[in-house]
Amino acid sequence: MDMIEQYISISLASLIMWGFMMAFLYNVVKKSSAPNSDPSVMWMSLAIFLSYFVSDPLLNLSLGVDLMYSYKSYLIWALCDLFTLIVILLIARKKTIESFPAKLYVIIGLTVNMLLFIGMHIDINMVNRFDPWWFWSFYSVTVNVMDVMMIIALFCNKDFLGLVRGYNRLRGLLKPEASPNA
């Protein structure tokens, strides 16, 4: 990876981490302005922010750890996402996705990212593929899209992509709409 690509990837990772920090701070202010409101989204924001903070490439470089070029980096990121997913499930275990759509968005985002990290780990370390191919581009775009989706969900806690509605339809929870002739 040349110097420009390395700079862009480190900057993008730091920008994503900053987005999660802003989502957390926004939810802290929102919670403090309505003290009796549910703090679940705030705690989910904190969990994700801390996970991304610990695995941030810029922080790791400043500590002398070059996680970007470690052969275990994708596995470490997958484990961080798995741990964060477990924490999120514990935080929001009694919360419905109808009242907390951010829960579903975060679960989907972390799961997709974790599976992509595992896929990259297998591709690079087990298959020993070192030449870029379509999966690497798919990985790069999808991980960043999932991160942005989670940040937006933590800010607004709304079903902005219709995932909750789709989830409910898959589960058969939505009643069929009445026909206009009835």
PDB file of C-alpha atoms in Angstrom:
ATOM      1  CA  MET A   1       0.000   0.000   0.000  1.00  0.00           C
ATOM      2  CA  ASP A   2       1.491   3.291  -0.985  1.00  0.00           C
ATOM      3  CA  MET A   3       1.784   6.278   1.320  1.00  0.00           C
ATOM      4  CA  ILE A   4      -1.353   8.082   0.070  1.00  0.00           C
ATOM      5  CA  GLU A   5      -3.565   5.004   0.533  1.00  0.00           C
ATOM      6  CA  GLN A   6      -2.159   4.489   4.030  1.00  0.00           C
ATOM      7  CA  TYR A   7      -2.830   8.128   4.923  1.00  0.00           C
ATOM      8  CA  ILE A   8      -6.391   7.941   3.575  1.00  0.00           C
ATOM      9  CA  SER A   9      -7.193   4.696   5.395  1.00  0.00           C
ATOM     10  CA  ILE A  10      -5.819   5.955   8.721  1.00  0.00           C
ATOM     11  CA  SER A  11      -7.635   9.281   8.319  1.00  0.00           C
ATOM     12  CA  LEU A  12     -10.912   7.560   7.412  1.00  0.00           C
ATOM     13  CA  ALA A  13     -10.628   5.217  10.402  1.00  0.00           C
ATOM     14  CA  SER A  14     -10.020   8.191  12.695  1.00  0.00           C
ATOM     15  CA  LEU A  15     -12.938  10.077  11.139  1.00  0.00           C
ATOM     16  CA  ILE A  16     -15.244   7.096  11.756  1.00  0.00           C
ATOM     17  CA  MET A  17     -14.026   6.866  15.351  1.00  0.00           C
ATOM     18  CA  TRP A  18     -14.645  10.608  15.727  1.00  0.00           C
ATOM     19  CA  GLY A  19     -18.196  10.049  14.394  1.00  0.00           C
ATOM     20  CA  PHE A  20     -18.854   7.452  17.084  1.00  0.00           C
ATOM     21  CA  MET A  21     -17.446   9.806  19.720  1.00  0.00           C
ATOM     22  CA  MET A  22     -19.762  12.589  18.498  1.00  0.00           C
ATOM     23  CA  ALA A  23     -22.726  10.183  18.570  1.00  0.00           C
ATOM     24  CA  PHE A  24     -21.861   9.326  22.163  1.00  0.00           C
ATOM     25  CA  LEU A  25     -21.482  12.981  23.191  1.00  0.00           C
ATOM     26  CA  TYR A  26     -24.742  13.881  21.429  1.00  0.00           C
ATOM     27  CA  ASN A  27     -26.542  11.131  23.328  1.00  0.00           C
ATOM     28  CA  VAL A  28     -24.987  12.266  26.627  1.00  0.00           C
ATOM     29  CA  VAL A  29     -26.333  15.782  26.049  1.00  0.00           C
ATOM     30  CA  LYS A  30     -29.698  14.389  24.933  1.00  0.00           C
ATOM     31  CA  LYS A  31     -29.885  12.218  28.063  1.00  0.00           C
ATOM     32  CA  SER A  32     -28.908  15.108  30.339  1.00  0.00           C
ATOM     33  CA  SER A  33     -31.623  17.322  28.842  1.00  0.00           C
ATOM     34  CA  ALA A  34     -34.231  14.606  29.505  1.00  0.00           C
ATOM     35  CA  PRO A  35     -33.026  12.908  32.707  1.00  0.00           C
ATOM     36  CA  ASN A  36     -35.884  10.415  32.837  1.00  0.00           C
ATOM     37  CA  SER A  37     -35.319   9.155  29.284  1.00  0.00           C
ATOM     38  CA  ASP A  38     -33.875   5.728  28.518  1.00  0.00           C
ATOM     39  CA  PRO A  39     -30.040   5.744  28.388  1.00  0.00           C
ATOM     40  CA  SER A  40     -29.688   2.647  26.170  1.00  0.00           C
ATOM     41  CA  VAL A  41     -28.644   4.473  22.979  1.00  0.00           C
ATOM     42  CA  MET A  42     -26.126   6.496  24.991  1.00  0.00           C
ATOM     43  CA  TRP A  43     -24.561   3.317  26.418  1.00  0.00           C
ATOM     44  CA  MET A  44     -24.550   1.662  22.969  1.00  0.00           C
ATOM     45  CA  SER A  45     -22.783   4.746  21.598  1.00  0.00           C
ATOM     46  CA  LEU A  46     -20.195   4.569  24.361  1.00  0.00           C
ATOM     47  CA  ALA A  47     -19.552   0.852  23.794  1.00  0.00           C
ATOM     48  CA  ILE A  48     -19.001   1.304  20.069  1.00  0.00           C
ATOM     49  CA  PHE A  49     -16.892   4.423  20.539  1.00  0.00           C
ATOM     50  CA  LEU A  50     -14.610   2.653  23.038  1.00  0.00           C
ATOM     51  CA  SER A  51     -14.271  -0.355  20.736  1.00  0.00           C
ATOM     52  CA  TYR A  52     -13.310   1.817  17.770  1.00  0.00           C
ATOM     53  CA  PHE A  53     -11.049   3.953  19.965  1.00  0.00           C
ATOM     54  CA  VAL A  54      -9.077   0.934  21.192  1.00  0.00           C
ATOM     55  CA  SER A  55      -8.651  -0.427  17.672  1.00  0.00           C
ATOM     56  CA  ASP A  56      -7.980   2.941  15.993  1.00  0.00           C
ATOM     57  CA  PRO A  57      -4.898   2.698  13.728  1.00  0.00           C
ATOM     58  CA  LEU A  58      -3.715   6.218  14.593  1.00  0.00           C
ATOM     59  CA  LEU A  59      -3.865   5.532  18.328  1.00  0.00           C
ATOM     60  CA  ASN A  60      -2.116   2.211  17.852  1.00  0.00           C
ATOM     61  CA  LEU A  61       0.629   3.838  15.768  1.00  0.00           C
ATOM     62  CA  SER A  62       1.176   6.447  18.484  1.00  0.00           C
ATOM     63  CA  LEU A  63       1.545   3.584  20.985  1.00  0.00           C
ATOM     64  CA  GLY A  64       4.080   1.855  18.742  1.00  0.00           C
ATOM     65  CA  VAL A  65       1.755  -0.862  17.440  1.00  0.00           C
ATOM     66  CA  ASP A  66       1.307  -1.059  13.675  1.00  0.00           C
ATOM     67  CA  LEU A  67      -1.994  -2.899  13.632  1.00  0.00           C
ATOM     68  CA  MET A  68      -2.601  -2.016   9.969  1.00  0.00           C
ATOM     69  CA  TYR A  69       0.140  -4.396   8.833  1.00  0.00           C
ATOM     70  CA  SER A  70      -0.198  -7.154  11.404  1.00  0.00           C
ATOM     71  CA  TYR A  71      -1.244 -10.497   9.954  1.00  0.00           C
ATOM     72  CA  LYS A  72      -3.746 -10.733  12.816  1.00  0.00           C
ATOM     73  CA  SER A  73      -5.279  -7.263  12.368  1.00  0.00           C
ATOM     74  CA  TYR A  74      -8.494  -8.456  10.705  1.00  0.00           C
ATOM     75  CA  LEU A  75      -8.933 -11.139  13.324  1.00  0.00           C
ATOM     76  CA  ILE A  76      -8.395  -8.584  16.112  1.00  0.00           C
ATOM     77  CA  TRP A  77     -10.978  -6.259  14.540  1.00  0.00           C
ATOM     78  CA  ALA A  78     -13.448  -9.156  14.187  1.00  0.00           C
ATOM     79  CA  LEU A  79     -12.996 -10.041  17.854  1.00  0.00           C
ATOM     80  CA  CYS A  80     -13.461  -6.377  18.853  1.00  0.00           C
ATOM     81  CA  ASP A  81     -16.722  -6.301  16.898  1.00  0.00           C
ATOM     82  CA  LEU A  82     -17.851  -9.598  18.448  1.00  0.00           C
ATOM     83  CA  PHE A  83     -17.125  -8.307  21.952  1.00  0.00           C
ATOM     84  CA  THR A  84     -18.890  -5.012  21.184  1.00  0.00           C
ATOM     85  CA  LEU A  85     -21.866  -6.898  19.754  1.00  0.00           C
ATOM     86  CA  ILE A  86     -22.157  -8.931  22.963  1.00  0.00           C
ATOM     87  CA  VAL A  87     -21.984  -5.741  25.051  1.00  0.00           C
ATOM     88  CA  ILE A  88     -24.659  -4.096  22.861  1.00  0.00           C
ATOM     89  CA  LEU A  89     -26.911  -7.142  23.211  1.00  0.00           C
ATOM     90  CA  LEU A  90     -26.509  -6.980  26.992  1.00  0.00           C
ATOM     91  CA  ILE A  91     -27.176  -3.241  27.124  1.00  0.00           C
ATOM     92  CA  ALA A  92     -30.308  -3.459  24.982  1.00  0.00           C
ATOM     93  CA  ARG A  93     -31.504  -6.959  25.885  1.00  0.00           C
ATOM     94  CA  LYS A  94     -34.923  -5.784  27.069  1.00  0.00           C
ATOM     95  CA  LYS A  95     -35.362  -3.096  24.424  1.00  0.00           C
ATOM     96  CA  THR A  96     -37.482  -3.677  21.339  1.00  0.00           C
ATOM     97  CA  ILE A  97     -36.229  -2.660  17.938  1.00  0.00           C
ATOM     98  CA  GLU A  98     -39.478  -0.784  17.365  1.00  0.00           C
ATOM     99  CA  SER A  99     -38.682   1.621  20.191  1.00  0.00           C
ATOM    100  CA  PHE A 100     -34.896   1.498  19.623  1.00  0.00           C
ATOM    101  CA  PRO A 101     -34.226   1.052  15.880  1.00  0.00           C
ATOM    102  CA  ALA A 102     -30.556   1.898  16.510  1.00  0.00           C
ATOM    103  CA  LYS A 103     -30.275  -1.525  18.159  1.00  0.00           C
ATOM    104  CA  LEU A 104     -31.036  -3.326  14.877  1.00  0.00           C
ATOM    105  CA  TYR A 105     -28.805  -1.026  12.822  1.00  0.00           C
ATOM    106  CA  VAL A 106     -25.882  -1.531  15.201  1.00  0.00           C
ATOM    107  CA  ILE A 107     -26.384  -5.308  15.326  1.00  0.00           C
ATOM    108  CA  ILE A 108     -26.485  -5.521  11.521  1.00  0.00           C
ATOM    109  CA  GLY A 109     -23.514  -3.170  11.112  1.00  0.00           C
ATOM    110  CA  LEU A 110     -21.289  -4.954  13.623  1.00  0.00           C
ATOM    111  CA  THR A 111     -22.242  -8.397  12.285  1.00  0.00           C
ATOM    112  CA  VAL A 112     -21.555  -7.457   8.657  1.00  0.00           C
ATOM    113  CA  ASN A 113     -18.246  -5.828   9.597  1.00  0.00           C
ATOM    114  CA  MET A 114     -17.228  -8.832  11.699  1.00  0.00           C
ATOM    115  CA  LEU A 115     -17.986 -11.247   8.846  1.00  0.00           C
ATOM    116  CA  LEU A 116     -16.043  -9.090   6.400  1.00  0.00           C
ATOM    117  CA  PHE A 117     -13.059  -8.939   8.778  1.00  0.00           C
ATOM    118  CA  ILE A 118     -13.118 -12.730   9.036  1.00  0.00           C
ATOM    119  CA  GLY A 119     -13.364 -12.963   5.250  1.00  0.00           C
ATOM    120  CA  MET A 120     -10.337 -10.692   4.816  1.00  0.00           C
ATOM    121  CA  HIS A 121      -8.402 -12.660   7.430  1.00  0.00           C
ATOM    122  CA  ILE A 122      -9.130 -15.913   5.607  1.00  0.00           C
ATOM    123  CA  ASP A 123      -8.354 -14.378   2.208  1.00  0.00           C
ATOM    124  CA  ILE A 124      -5.003 -12.901   3.211  1.00  0.00           C
ATOM    125  CA  ASN A 125      -3.726 -15.322   5.861  1.00  0.00           C
ATOM    126  CA  MET A 126      -5.156 -18.682   4.826  1.00  0.00           C
ATOM    127  CA  VAL A 127      -5.654 -18.392   1.070  1.00  0.00           C
ATOM    128  CA  ASN A 128      -2.531 -16.190   0.867  1.00  0.00           C
ATOM    129  CA  ARG A 129      -4.034 -13.830  -1.684  1.00  0.00           C
ATOM    130  CA  PHE A 130      -1.990 -10.635  -1.902  1.00  0.00           C
ATOM    131  CA  ASP A 131      -3.253  -9.164  -5.158  1.00  0.00           C
ATOM    132  CA  PRO A 132      -6.326  -6.945  -4.884  1.00  0.00           C
ATOM    133  CA  TRP A 133      -9.543  -8.382  -6.266  1.00  0.00           C
ATOM    134  CA  TRP A 134     -13.265  -7.494  -6.146  1.00  0.00           C
ATOM    135  CA  PHE A 135     -13.734  -8.724  -2.556  1.00  0.00           C
ATOM    136  CA  TRP A 136     -11.209  -6.200  -1.256  1.00  0.00           C
ATOM    137  CA  SER A 137     -13.108  -3.327  -2.878  1.00  0.00           C
ATOM    138  CA  PHE A 138     -16.404  -4.744  -1.607  1.00  0.00           C
ATOM    139  CA  TYR A 139     -14.872  -4.998   1.877  1.00  0.00           C
ATOM    140  CA  SER A 140     -13.587  -1.398   1.837  1.00  0.00           C
ATOM    141  CA  VAL A 141     -16.862   0.121   0.694  1.00  0.00           C
ATOM    142  CA  THR A 142     -19.157  -2.050   2.827  1.00  0.00           C
ATOM    143  CA  VAL A 143     -17.262  -1.626   6.116  1.00  0.00           C
ATOM    144  CA  ASN A 144     -17.323   2.153   5.731  1.00  0.00           C
ATOM    145  CA  VAL A 145     -20.991   2.197   4.705  1.00  0.00           C
ATOM    146  CA  MET A 146     -21.871   0.056   7.747  1.00  0.00           C
ATOM    147  CA  ASP A 147     -19.908   2.393  10.020  1.00  0.00           C
ATOM    148  CA  VAL A 148     -21.664   5.483   8.663  1.00  0.00           C
ATOM    149  CA  MET A 149     -25.031   3.705   8.924  1.00  0.00           C
ATOM    150  CA  MET A 150     -24.361   2.912  12.599  1.00  0.00           C
ATOM    151  CA  ILE A 151     -23.281   6.498  13.329  1.00  0.00           C
ATOM    152  CA  ILE A 152     -26.460   7.892  11.753  1.00  0.00           C
ATOM    153  CA  ALA A 153     -28.600   5.360  13.641  1.00  0.00           C
ATOM    154  CA  LEU A 154     -26.980   6.313  16.955  1.00  0.00           C
ATOM    155  CA  PHE A 155     -27.656   9.986  16.278  1.00  0.00           C
ATOM    156  CA  CYS A 156     -31.284   9.718  15.214  1.00  0.00           C
ATOM    157  CA  ASN A 157     -32.509   6.340  16.580  1.00  0.00           C
ATOM    158  CA  LYS A 158     -34.947   6.166  13.654  1.00  0.00           C
ATOM    159  CA  ASP A 159     -35.635   3.501  11.030  1.00  0.00           C
ATOM    160  CA  PHE A 160     -34.170   5.663   8.253  1.00  0.00           C
ATOM    161  CA  LEU A 161     -33.496   2.757   5.844  1.00  0.00           C
ATOM    162  CA  GLY A 162     -36.609   0.725   6.640  1.00  0.00           C
ATOM    163  CA  LEU A 163     -34.631  -2.136   8.185  1.00  0.00           C
ATOM    164  CA  VAL A 164     -36.989  -2.475  11.145  1.00  0.00           C
ATOM    165  CA  ARG A 165     -39.982  -2.673   8.835  1.00  0.00           C
ATOM    166  CA  GLY A 166     -38.176  -5.255   6.708  1.00  0.00           C
ATOM    167  CA  TYR A 167     -37.174  -7.205   9.805  1.00  0.00           C
ATOM    168  CA  ASN A 168     -40.770  -7.216  11.029  1.00  0.00           C
ATOM    169  CA  ARG A 169     -42.018  -8.375   7.648  1.00  0.00           C
ATOM    170  CA  LEU A 170     -39.512 -11.190   7.650  1.00  0.00           C
ATOM    171  CA  ARG A 171     -40.733 -12.240  11.057  1.00  0.00           C
ATOM    172  CA  GLY A 172     -44.349 -11.895  10.000  1.00  0.00           C
ATOM    173  CA  LEU A 173     -45.070  -9.325  12.707  1.00  0.00           C
ATOM    174  CA  LEU A 174     -46.707  -6.760  10.473  1.00  0.00           C
ATOM    175  CA  LYS A 175     -50.375  -7.283   9.844  1.00  0.00           C
ATOM    176  CA  PRO A 176     -51.344  -7.332   6.156  1.00  0.00           C
ATOM    177  CA  GLU A 177     -52.831  -4.032   5.122  1.00  0.00           C
ATOM    178  CA  ALA A 178     -56.569  -4.022   4.660  1.00  0.00           C
ATOM    179  CA  SER A 179     -57.620  -4.077   1.053  1.00  0.00           C
ATOM    180  CA  PRO A 180     -59.458  -0.985  -0.183  1.00  0.00           C
ATOM    181  CA  ASN A 181     -62.513  -3.128  -1.058  1.00  0.00           C
ATOM    182  CA  ALA A 182     -62.996  -4.377   2.510  1.00  0.00           C
TER     183      ALA A 182
END
